[in-house]
Amino acid sequence: LFLHNDTNTTGYSQWFFFRIKNGKKNKKINLNIMNFQRKTTKYSHGIKIWYYSIKKNQEKNIGWEHTTESVEYYQNFLFRFIKGKRQYYYSLSFDYTFEYNNDEVYFANCIPYTYSDMIKDLNEFTKKENDKYIFFQRKILCSTITGNDIDYFNINNNLDLFNSEAINSKKRGIVLFARQHPGETVGNWVLKGAIELLMGDSDEAKYLRDNFIIKIIPMINVDGVICGNSRTSLSGCDLNRRWIIPNEYLHPEIYYLKELINNFSKKKKIEYIIDFH
């Protein structure tokens, strides 16, 4: 197996998410991903591969779990030249034994959280906007270079009076966002947990909504996520390295997020800006 490079780059090959169909029970296979570029990864320290069996989920309601068989990470015989020097690639090798006949099994670097997953979650929150969660307000930050919308939303008690200085004058600001790097899916899962807490009935959630206006951008690098990139946007840029002078057209995600934060800071004292990696 060979990983694609990130779009418009010659590297950043790290993220993977693929499936194997028509598996036969007790059939053992060996998979080798041949073109990693890092000398060491989490797999060098005992981490296993994530997998998801359709048949197992249907029968036992078990979702993503770690493989239990051998995993190896090592330098292989493939190489490329960088600035005149030979640089070898690294292989990730692991075994998997099918547990069911005619199964369909997915393998991933981390448990996926896709653009579709985010839209589904946001739609669920939006449905509750006119019900219990009147403090949820969904907006569009900007569009990417391919025209995909980047969603953000506010969480705040008394949201129906969101612009009232009398109601919100003493409230401070918090900004939360995730997924500048598409392959860091764990950031989205942690942020999803934070959103669910903020939308809940706990004393902590009520305190935060009473005392803060919270702006959340759940997925910054939408194009990169959709393309299956590991680190960069569709333009081949690491958005986390574009904060000083972002370009409105090449890096609209950071340009408009930075503008949002600057405008917010003129109205409220921002207590926290947290980037979930």
PDB file of C-alpha atoms in Angstrom:
ATOM      1  CA  LEU A   1       0.000   0.000   0.000  1.00  0.00           C
ATOM      2  CA  PHE A   2       1.139   3.546  -0.744  1.00  0.00           C
ATOM      3  CA  LEU A   3      -0.194   6.752   0.794  1.00  0.00           C
ATOM      4  CA  HIS A   4      -1.063   9.750  -1.343  1.00  0.00           C
ATOM      5  CA  ASN A   5       0.884  12.917  -0.632  1.00  0.00           C
ATOM      6  CA  ASP A   6      -1.152  15.799   0.722  1.00  0.00           C
ATOM      7  CA  THR A   7      -2.752  17.806  -2.091  1.00  0.00           C
ATOM      8  CA  ASN A   8      -0.279  20.094  -3.898  1.00  0.00           C
ATOM      9  CA  THR A   9       2.657  18.864  -1.784  1.00  0.00           C
ATOM     10  CA  THR A  10       5.446  16.310  -2.108  1.00  0.00           C
ATOM     11  CA  GLY A  11       4.972  14.863   1.347  1.00  0.00           C
ATOM     12  CA  TYR A  12       3.027  14.878   4.647  1.00  0.00           C
ATOM     13  CA  SER A  13       2.079  11.245   4.025  1.00  0.00           C
ATOM     14  CA  GLN A  14       0.758  10.105   7.391  1.00  0.00           C
ATOM     15  CA  TRP A  15      -3.041   9.838   7.458  1.00  0.00           C
ATOM     16  CA  PHE A  16      -4.751   6.711   6.146  1.00  0.00           C
ATOM     17  CA  PHE A  17      -8.327   5.425   6.094  1.00  0.00           C
ATOM     18  CA  PHE A  18      -9.231   2.549   3.774  1.00  0.00           C
ATOM     19  CA  ARG A  19     -11.310  -0.624   3.609  1.00  0.00           C
ATOM     20  CA  ILE A  20     -10.977  -4.245   2.537  1.00  0.00           C
ATOM     21  CA  LYS A  21     -14.040  -6.105   1.279  1.00  0.00           C
ATOM     22  CA  ASN A  22     -14.996  -9.783   0.867  1.00  0.00           C
ATOM     23  CA  GLY A  23     -12.990 -11.009   3.827  1.00  0.00           C
ATOM     24  CA  LYS A  24     -13.094 -14.725   4.661  1.00  0.00           C
ATOM     25  CA  LYS A  25     -13.324 -15.939   8.238  1.00  0.00           C
ATOM     26  CA  ASN A  26      -9.949 -16.907   9.780  1.00  0.00           C
ATOM     27  CA  LYS A  27      -8.102 -15.599   6.716  1.00  0.00           C
ATOM     28  CA  LYS A  28      -4.950 -13.814   7.889  1.00  0.00           C
ATOM     29  CA  ILE A  29      -3.513 -11.028   5.776  1.00  0.00           C
ATOM     30  CA  ASN A  30      -0.389  -8.905   6.084  1.00  0.00           C
ATOM     31  CA  LEU A  31      -0.578  -5.225   5.119  1.00  0.00           C
ATOM     32  CA  ASN A  32       2.422  -3.006   4.438  1.00  0.00           C
ATOM     33  CA  ILE A  33       2.154   0.766   4.004  1.00  0.00           C
ATOM     34  CA  MET A  34       5.427   1.580   2.301  1.00  0.00           C
ATOM     35  CA  ASN A  35       5.994   5.334   2.109  1.00  0.00           C
ATOM     36  CA  PHE A  36       5.999   6.917   5.554  1.00  0.00           C
ATOM     37  CA  GLN A  37       8.633   9.639   5.890  1.00  0.00           C
ATOM     38  CA  ARG A  38       9.087  10.014   9.643  1.00  0.00           C
ATOM     39  CA  LYS A  39      11.858   8.073  11.356  1.00  0.00           C
ATOM     40  CA  THR A  40       9.660   7.352  14.336  1.00  0.00           C
ATOM     41  CA  THR A  41       5.906   7.395  14.984  1.00  0.00           C
ATOM     42  CA  LYS A  42       3.467   6.258  17.657  1.00  0.00           C
ATOM     43  CA  TYR A  43       3.640   2.816  16.054  1.00  0.00           C
ATOM     44  CA  SER A  44       7.288   2.624  17.100  1.00  0.00           C
ATOM     45  CA  HIS A  45       6.084   2.726  20.711  1.00  0.00           C
ATOM     46  CA  GLY A  46       3.481  -0.024  20.716  1.00  0.00           C
ATOM     47  CA  ILE A  47       0.349   1.700  19.423  1.00  0.00           C
ATOM     48  CA  LYS A  48      -1.920  -0.608  17.390  1.00  0.00           C
ATOM     49  CA  ILE A  49      -3.976   0.031  14.244  1.00  0.00           C
ATOM     50  CA  TRP A  50      -7.616   1.098  14.488  1.00  0.00           C
ATOM     51  CA  TYR A  51     -10.115  -1.091  12.648  1.00  0.00           C
ATOM     52  CA  TYR A  52     -13.881  -1.338  12.227  1.00  0.00           C
ATOM     53  CA  SER A  53     -15.685  -4.515  11.170  1.00  0.00           C
ATOM     54  CA  ILE A  54     -19.133  -4.087   9.600  1.00  0.00           C
ATOM     55  CA  LYS A  55     -20.208  -7.624  10.553  1.00  0.00           C
ATOM     56  CA  LYS A  56     -18.915  -7.267  14.119  1.00  0.00           C
ATOM     57  CA  ASN A  57     -20.756  -4.001  14.532  1.00  0.00           C
ATOM     58  CA  GLN A  58     -23.985  -5.550  13.247  1.00  0.00           C
ATOM     59  CA  GLU A  59     -23.686  -8.619  15.468  1.00  0.00           C
ATOM     60  CA  LYS A  60     -22.140  -7.218  18.660  1.00  0.00           C
ATOM     61  CA  ASN A  61     -22.577  -3.438  18.314  1.00  0.00           C
ATOM     62  CA  ILE A  62     -18.813  -2.953  18.609  1.00  0.00           C
ATOM     63  CA  GLY A  63     -17.337   0.057  16.834  1.00  0.00           C
ATOM     64  CA  TRP A  64     -13.732   1.086  16.302  1.00  0.00           C
ATOM     65  CA  GLU A  65     -11.135  -0.927  18.208  1.00  0.00           C
ATOM     66  CA  HIS A  66      -7.429  -1.690  18.093  1.00  0.00           C
ATOM     67  CA  THR A  67      -6.025  -4.673  16.255  1.00  0.00           C
ATOM     68  CA  THR A  68      -4.429  -7.239  18.550  1.00  0.00           C
ATOM     69  CA  GLU A  69      -1.851  -8.633  16.122  1.00  0.00           C
ATOM     70  CA  SER A  70       1.721  -7.594  15.429  1.00  0.00           C
ATOM     71  CA  VAL A  71       2.595  -4.067  14.294  1.00  0.00           C
ATOM     72  CA  GLU A  72       6.051  -3.076  13.055  1.00  0.00           C
ATOM     73  CA  TYR A  73       7.520   0.219  11.878  1.00  0.00           C
ATOM     74  CA  TYR A  74      10.908   0.214  10.146  1.00  0.00           C
ATOM     75  CA  GLN A  75      13.084   1.731   7.422  1.00  0.00           C
ATOM     76  CA  ASN A  76      12.605   0.010   4.073  1.00  0.00           C
ATOM     77  CA  PHE A  77      14.534  -0.122   0.772  1.00  0.00           C
ATOM     78  CA  LEU A  78      12.687   2.741  -0.979  1.00  0.00           C
ATOM     79  CA  PHE A  79      14.274   6.171  -1.063  1.00  0.00           C
ATOM     80  CA  ARG A  80      14.200   9.605  -2.638  1.00  0.00           C
ATOM     81  CA  PHE A  81      16.747  12.401  -2.981  1.00  0.00           C
ATOM     82  CA  ILE A  82      16.258  15.617  -1.012  1.00  0.00           C
ATOM     83  CA  LYS A  83      18.856  18.351  -1.566  1.00  0.00           C
ATOM     84  CA  GLY A  84      21.168  15.733  -3.021  1.00  0.00           C
ATOM     85  CA  LYS A  85      20.897  13.380  -0.051  1.00  0.00           C
ATOM     86  CA  ARG A  86      19.278   9.959  -0.089  1.00  0.00           C
ATOM     87  CA  GLN A  87      16.292   9.782   2.254  1.00  0.00           C
ATOM     88  CA  TYR A  88      14.782   6.370   2.950  1.00  0.00           C
ATOM     89  CA  TYR A  89      11.089   5.695   3.442  1.00  0.00           C
ATOM     90  CA  TYR A  90       9.591   3.758   6.344  1.00  0.00           C
ATOM     91  CA  SER A  91       7.071   0.932   6.385  1.00  0.00           C
ATOM     92  CA  LEU A  92       4.146   0.254   8.679  1.00  0.00           C
ATOM     93  CA  SER A  93       3.477  -3.487   8.667  1.00  0.00           C
ATOM     94  CA  PHE A  94       0.603  -5.205  10.464  1.00  0.00           C
ATOM     95  CA  ASP A  95      -1.485  -8.377  10.358  1.00  0.00           C
ATOM     96  CA  TYR A  96      -5.228  -8.809  10.483  1.00  0.00           C
ATOM     97  CA  THR A  97      -7.302 -12.002  10.712  1.00  0.00           C
ATOM     98  CA  PHE A  98     -10.888 -11.734   9.485  1.00  0.00           C
ATOM     99  CA  GLU A  99     -13.501 -12.726  12.050  1.00  0.00           C
ATOM    100  CA  TYR A 100     -16.410 -13.118   9.612  1.00  0.00           C
ATOM    101  CA  ASN A 101     -17.089 -14.288   6.081  1.00  0.00           C
ATOM    102  CA  ASN A 102     -17.813 -11.631   3.435  1.00  0.00           C
ATOM    103  CA  ASP A 103     -16.900  -8.916   5.893  1.00  0.00           C
ATOM    104  CA  GLU A 104     -16.004  -5.315   5.115  1.00  0.00           C
ATOM    105  CA  VAL A 105     -13.289  -3.954   7.379  1.00  0.00           C
ATOM    106  CA  TYR A 106     -12.002  -0.378   7.671  1.00  0.00           C
ATOM    107  CA  PHE A 107      -8.509   0.553   8.872  1.00  0.00           C
ATOM    108  CA  ALA A 108      -7.437   4.017  10.012  1.00  0.00           C
ATOM    109  CA  ASN A 109      -4.576   5.979  11.509  1.00  0.00           C
ATOM    110  CA  CYS A 110      -6.995   7.453  14.078  1.00  0.00           C
ATOM    111  CA  ILE A 111     -10.740   7.042  14.518  1.00  0.00           C
ATOM    112  CA  PRO A 112     -12.144   9.108  11.614  1.00  0.00           C
ATOM    113  CA  TYR A 113     -14.246  12.213  12.115  1.00  0.00           C
ATOM    114  CA  THR A 114     -15.323  13.286   8.643  1.00  0.00           C
ATOM    115  CA  TYR A 115     -16.838  16.471   7.246  1.00  0.00           C
ATOM    116  CA  SER A 116     -20.119  14.538   6.961  1.00  0.00           C
ATOM    117  CA  ASP A 117     -19.866  13.621  10.657  1.00  0.00           C
ATOM    118  CA  MET A 118     -19.498  17.288  11.551  1.00  0.00           C
ATOM    119  CA  ILE A 119     -22.475  18.371   9.420  1.00  0.00           C
ATOM    120  CA  LYS A 120     -24.598  15.614  10.963  1.00  0.00           C
ATOM    121  CA  ASP A 121     -23.660  16.733  14.481  1.00  0.00           C
ATOM    122  CA  LEU A 122     -24.306  20.400  13.694  1.00  0.00           C
ATOM    123  CA  ASN A 123     -27.687  19.566  12.202  1.00  0.00           C
ATOM    124  CA  GLU A 124     -28.609  17.692  15.369  1.00  0.00           C
ATOM    125  CA  PHE A 125     -27.651  20.696  17.489  1.00  0.00           C
ATOM    126  CA  THR A 126     -29.528  23.030  15.136  1.00  0.00           C
ATOM    127  CA  LYS A 127     -32.717  20.969  15.488  1.00  0.00           C
ATOM    128  CA  LYS A 128     -32.644  21.756  19.194  1.00  0.00           C
ATOM    129  CA  GLU A 129     -32.136  25.463  18.561  1.00  0.00           C
ATOM    130  CA  ASN A 130     -35.849  26.225  18.897  1.00  0.00           C
ATOM    131  CA  ASP A 131     -36.354  23.649  21.603  1.00  0.00           C
ATOM    132  CA  LYS A 132     -34.188  23.275  24.648  1.00  0.00           C
ATOM    133  CA  TYR A 133     -30.994  24.847  23.396  1.00  0.00           C
ATOM    134  CA  ILE A 134     -32.088  28.398  22.671  1.00  0.00           C
ATOM    135  CA  PHE A 135     -28.537  29.555  23.337  1.00  0.00           C
ATOM    136  CA  PHE A 136     -27.146  27.859  20.183  1.00  0.00           C
ATOM    137  CA  GLN A 137     -26.648  30.090  17.142  1.00  0.00           C
ATOM    138  CA  ARG A 138     -25.119  28.715  13.908  1.00  0.00           C
ATOM    139  CA  LYS A 139     -23.387  30.907  11.311  1.00  0.00           C
ATOM    140  CA  ILE A 140     -20.971  30.735   8.355  1.00  0.00           C
ATOM    141  CA  LEU A 141     -17.416  31.969   8.917  1.00  0.00           C
ATOM    142  CA  CYS A 142     -16.376  31.920   5.238  1.00  0.00           C
ATOM    143  CA  SER A 143     -16.044  29.684   2.207  1.00  0.00           C
ATOM    144  CA  THR A 144     -12.946  27.708   1.263  1.00  0.00           C
ATOM    145  CA  ILE A 145     -11.182  27.997  -2.084  1.00  0.00           C
ATOM    146  CA  THR A 146     -13.451  25.195  -3.368  1.00  0.00           C
ATOM    147  CA  GLY A 147     -16.622  26.851  -2.073  1.00  0.00           C
ATOM    148  CA  ASN A 148     -17.223  24.677   0.992  1.00  0.00           C
ATOM    149  CA  ASP A 149     -18.715  26.547   3.938  1.00  0.00           C
ATOM    150  CA  ILE A 150     -16.887  26.721   7.245  1.00  0.00           C
ATOM    151  CA  ASP A 151     -19.475  26.655  10.010  1.00  0.00           C
ATOM    152  CA  TYR A 152     -19.176  28.271  13.398  1.00  0.00           C
ATOM    153  CA  PHE A 153     -21.627  28.915  16.175  1.00  0.00           C
ATOM    154  CA  ASN A 154     -22.129  30.784  19.420  1.00  0.00           C
ATOM    155  CA  ILE A 155     -23.130  29.234  22.713  1.00  0.00           C
ATOM    156  CA  ASN A 156     -24.448  31.622  25.317  1.00  0.00           C
ATOM    157  CA  ASN A 157     -27.431  31.912  27.638  1.00  0.00           C
ATOM    158  CA  ASN A 158     -29.975  34.576  26.648  1.00  0.00           C
ATOM    159  CA  LEU A 159     -28.950  34.145  23.028  1.00  0.00           C
ATOM    160  CA  ASP A 160     -32.240  35.626  21.887  1.00  0.00           C
ATOM    161  CA  LEU A 161     -30.865  38.835  23.364  1.00  0.00           C
ATOM    162  CA  PHE A 162     -27.373  38.150  22.037  1.00  0.00           C
ATOM    163  CA  ASN A 163     -26.738  41.737  20.953  1.00  0.00           C
ATOM    164  CA  SER A 164     -28.071  43.318  24.111  1.00  0.00           C
ATOM    165  CA  GLU A 165     -25.275  45.078  25.974  1.00  0.00           C
ATOM    166  CA  ALA A 166     -27.429  45.123  29.095  1.00  0.00           C
ATOM    167  CA  ILE A 167     -27.590  41.327  29.120  1.00  0.00           C
ATOM    168  CA  ASN A 168     -24.068  40.493  27.997  1.00  0.00           C
ATOM    169  CA  SER A 169     -21.945  43.473  29.040  1.00  0.00           C
ATOM    170  CA  LYS A 170     -20.040  41.608  31.751  1.00  0.00           C
ATOM    171  CA  LYS A 171     -19.604  38.387  29.860  1.00  0.00           C
ATOM    172  CA  ARG A 172     -16.159  37.376  28.695  1.00  0.00           C
ATOM    173  CA  GLY A 173     -15.217  35.508  25.536  1.00  0.00           C
ATOM    174  CA  ILE A 174     -13.938  32.029  24.720  1.00  0.00           C
ATOM    175  CA  VAL A 175     -12.929  30.775  21.262  1.00  0.00           C
ATOM    176  CA  LEU A 176     -12.604  27.051  20.538  1.00  0.00           C
ATOM    177  CA  PHE A 177     -11.587  25.485  17.237  1.00  0.00           C
ATOM    178  CA  ALA A 178     -10.178  22.253  15.813  1.00  0.00           C
ATOM    179  CA  ARG A 179      -8.816  20.468  12.772  1.00  0.00           C
ATOM    180  CA  GLN A 180      -6.275  22.864  11.325  1.00  0.00           C
ATOM    181  CA  HIS A 181      -4.443  19.619  10.555  1.00  0.00           C
ATOM    182  CA  PRO A 182      -6.886  17.221   8.860  1.00  0.00           C
ATOM    183  CA  GLY A 183      -5.249  14.054  10.193  1.00  0.00           C
ATOM    184  CA  GLU A 184      -5.703  15.088  13.829  1.00  0.00           C
ATOM    185  CA  THR A 185      -9.179  13.635  14.175  1.00  0.00           C
ATOM    186  CA  VAL A 186      -8.801  13.253  17.929  1.00  0.00           C
ATOM    187  CA  GLY A 187      -9.093  17.048  18.201  1.00  0.00           C
ATOM    188  CA  ASN A 188     -12.608  16.892  16.741  1.00  0.00           C
ATOM    189  CA  TRP A 189     -13.656  14.105  19.103  1.00  0.00           C
ATOM    190  CA  VAL A 190     -12.461  16.054  22.139  1.00  0.00           C
ATOM    191  CA  LEU A 191     -14.110  19.244  20.892  1.00  0.00           C
ATOM    192  CA  LYS A 192     -17.340  17.329  20.253  1.00  0.00           C
ATOM    193  CA  GLY A 193     -17.283  16.241  23.897  1.00  0.00           C
ATOM    194  CA  ALA A 194     -16.741  19.847  24.959  1.00  0.00           C
ATOM    195  CA  ILE A 195     -19.698  20.994  22.837  1.00  0.00           C
ATOM    196  CA  GLU A 196     -21.945  18.307  24.313  1.00  0.00           C
ATOM    197  CA  LEU A 197     -20.948  19.438  27.797  1.00  0.00           C
ATOM    198  CA  LEU A 198     -21.611  23.095  26.969  1.00  0.00           C
ATOM    199  CA  MET A 199     -25.033  22.202  25.555  1.00  0.00           C
ATOM    200  CA  GLY A 200     -25.931  20.106  28.607  1.00  0.00           C
ATOM    201  CA  ASP A 201     -27.693  20.689  31.904  1.00  0.00           C
ATOM    202  CA  SER A 202     -24.742  20.415  34.284  1.00  0.00           C
ATOM    203  CA  ASP A 203     -23.911  23.184  36.732  1.00  0.00           C
ATOM    204  CA  GLU A 204     -20.589  23.678  34.920  1.00  0.00           C
ATOM    205  CA  ALA A 205     -22.338  24.177  31.575  1.00  0.00           C
ATOM    206  CA  LYS A 206     -24.835  26.648  33.034  1.00  0.00           C
ATOM    207  CA  TYR A 207     -22.033  28.589  34.698  1.00  0.00           C
ATOM    208  CA  LEU A 208     -20.067  28.832  31.451  1.00  0.00           C
ATOM    209  CA  ARG A 209     -23.124  29.915  29.439  1.00  0.00           C
ATOM    210  CA  ASP A 210     -24.048  32.503  32.083  1.00  0.00           C
ATOM    211  CA  ASN A 211     -20.584  34.038  32.221  1.00  0.00           C
ATOM    212  CA  PHE A 212     -19.135  33.602  28.727  1.00  0.00           C
ATOM    213  CA  ILE A 213     -19.966  34.008  25.065  1.00  0.00           C
ATOM    214  CA  ILE A 214     -18.367  30.958  23.458  1.00  0.00           C
ATOM    215  CA  LYS A 215     -17.526  30.888  19.756  1.00  0.00           C
ATOM    216  CA  ILE A 216     -16.763  27.456  18.283  1.00  0.00           C
ATOM    217  CA  ILE A 217     -15.350  26.619  14.851  1.00  0.00           C
ATOM    218  CA  PRO A 218     -15.463  22.798  14.828  1.00  0.00           C
ATOM    219  CA  MET A 219     -13.540  22.182  11.586  1.00  0.00           C
ATOM    220  CA  ILE A 220     -11.123  24.756  10.180  1.00  0.00           C
ATOM    221  CA  ASN A 221      -9.484  22.823   7.346  1.00  0.00           C
ATOM    222  CA  VAL A 222     -12.626  21.518   5.657  1.00  0.00           C
ATOM    223  CA  ASP A 223     -11.001  21.024   2.226  1.00  0.00           C
ATOM    224  CA  GLY A 224      -8.082  19.125   3.723  1.00  0.00           C
ATOM    225  CA  VAL A 225     -10.421  16.818   5.610  1.00  0.00           C
ATOM    226  CA  ILE A 226     -12.533  16.100   2.528  1.00  0.00           C
ATOM    227  CA  CYS A 227      -9.402  15.357   0.451  1.00  0.00           C
ATOM    228  CA  GLY A 228      -7.964  13.035   3.090  1.00  0.00           C
ATOM    229  CA  ASN A 229      -4.888  15.178   3.713  1.00  0.00           C
ATOM    230  CA  SER A 230      -2.732  14.676   6.744  1.00  0.00           C
ATOM    231  CA  ARG A 231      -1.520  18.194   7.487  1.00  0.00           C
ATOM    232  CA  THR A 232      -2.304  20.724   4.761  1.00  0.00           C
ATOM    233  CA  SER A 233      -5.165  22.500   3.023  1.00  0.00           C
ATOM    234  CA  LEU A 234      -6.097  22.073  -0.631  1.00  0.00           C
ATOM    235  CA  SER A 235      -3.558  24.768  -1.538  1.00  0.00           C
ATOM    236  CA  GLY A 236      -0.839  22.637   0.078  1.00  0.00           C
ATOM    237  CA  CYS A 237      -0.424  25.004   3.026  1.00  0.00           C
ATOM    238  CA  ASP A 238      -0.055  24.145   6.690  1.00  0.00           C
ATOM    239  CA  LEU A 239      -2.716  26.518   8.010  1.00  0.00           C
ATOM    240  CA  ASN A 240      -1.184  26.451  11.470  1.00  0.00           C
ATOM    241  CA  ARG A 241       1.840  28.237   9.952  1.00  0.00           C
ATOM    242  CA  ARG A 242      -0.168  31.017   8.280  1.00  0.00           C
ATOM    243  CA  TRP A 243      -1.369  33.041  11.267  1.00  0.00           C
ATOM    244  CA  ILE A 244       1.037  35.973  10.991  1.00  0.00           C
ATOM    245  CA  ILE A 245       0.037  37.097   7.468  1.00  0.00           C
ATOM    246  CA  PRO A 246      -2.776  34.870   6.130  1.00  0.00           C
ATOM    247  CA  ASN A 247      -3.817  35.419   2.532  1.00  0.00           C
ATOM    248  CA  GLU A 248      -7.531  36.062   2.040  1.00  0.00           C
ATOM    249  CA  TYR A 249      -7.659  33.886  -1.083  1.00  0.00           C
ATOM    250  CA  LEU A 250      -5.138  31.111  -0.332  1.00  0.00           C
ATOM    251  CA  HIS A 251      -5.843  30.778   3.390  1.00  0.00           C
ATOM    252  CA  PRO A 252      -9.396  32.130   3.877  1.00  0.00           C
ATOM    253  CA  GLU A 253      -9.886  29.777   6.826  1.00  0.00           C
ATOM    254  CA  ILE A 254      -7.225  31.520   8.913  1.00  0.00           C
ATOM    255  CA  TYR A 255      -7.782  34.984   7.446  1.00  0.00           C
ATOM    256  CA  TYR A 256     -11.434  35.067   8.514  1.00  0.00           C
ATOM    257  CA  LEU A 257     -10.899  33.218  11.785  1.00  0.00           C
ATOM    258  CA  LYS A 258      -8.270  35.776  12.742  1.00  0.00           C
ATOM    259  CA  GLU A 259     -10.663  38.563  11.740  1.00  0.00           C
ATOM    260  CA  LEU A 260     -13.418  36.975  13.844  1.00  0.00           C
ATOM    261  CA  ILE A 261     -11.132  36.816  16.874  1.00  0.00           C
ATOM    262  CA  ASN A 262      -9.928  40.406  16.400  1.00  0.00           C
ATOM    263  CA  ASN A 263     -13.483  41.750  16.109  1.00  0.00           C
ATOM    264  CA  PHE A 264     -14.609  39.671  19.091  1.00  0.00           C
ATOM    265  CA  SER A 265     -11.726  40.995  21.203  1.00  0.00           C
ATOM    266  CA  LYS A 266     -12.877  44.578  20.575  1.00  0.00           C
ATOM    267  CA  LYS A 267     -16.225  43.799  22.213  1.00  0.00           C
ATOM    268  CA  LYS A 268     -15.274  41.287  24.894  1.00  0.00           C
ATOM    269  CA  LYS A 269     -12.284  40.350  26.966  1.00  0.00           C
ATOM    270  CA  ILE A 270     -11.282  36.979  25.558  1.00  0.00           C
ATOM    271  CA  GLU A 271     -10.375  34.662  28.395  1.00  0.00           C
ATOM    272  CA  TYR A 272      -9.306  31.630  26.357  1.00  0.00           C
ATOM    273  CA  ILE A 273      -8.466  30.753  22.764  1.00  0.00           C
ATOM    274  CA  ILE A 274      -8.046  26.961  22.563  1.00  0.00           C
ATOM    275  CA  ASP A 275      -6.901  25.099  19.458  1.00  0.00           C
ATOM    276  CA  PHE A 276      -7.707  21.376  19.697  1.00  0.00           C
ATOM    277  CA  HIS A 277      -4.887  19.328  18.097  1.00  0.00           C
TER     278      HIS A 277
END
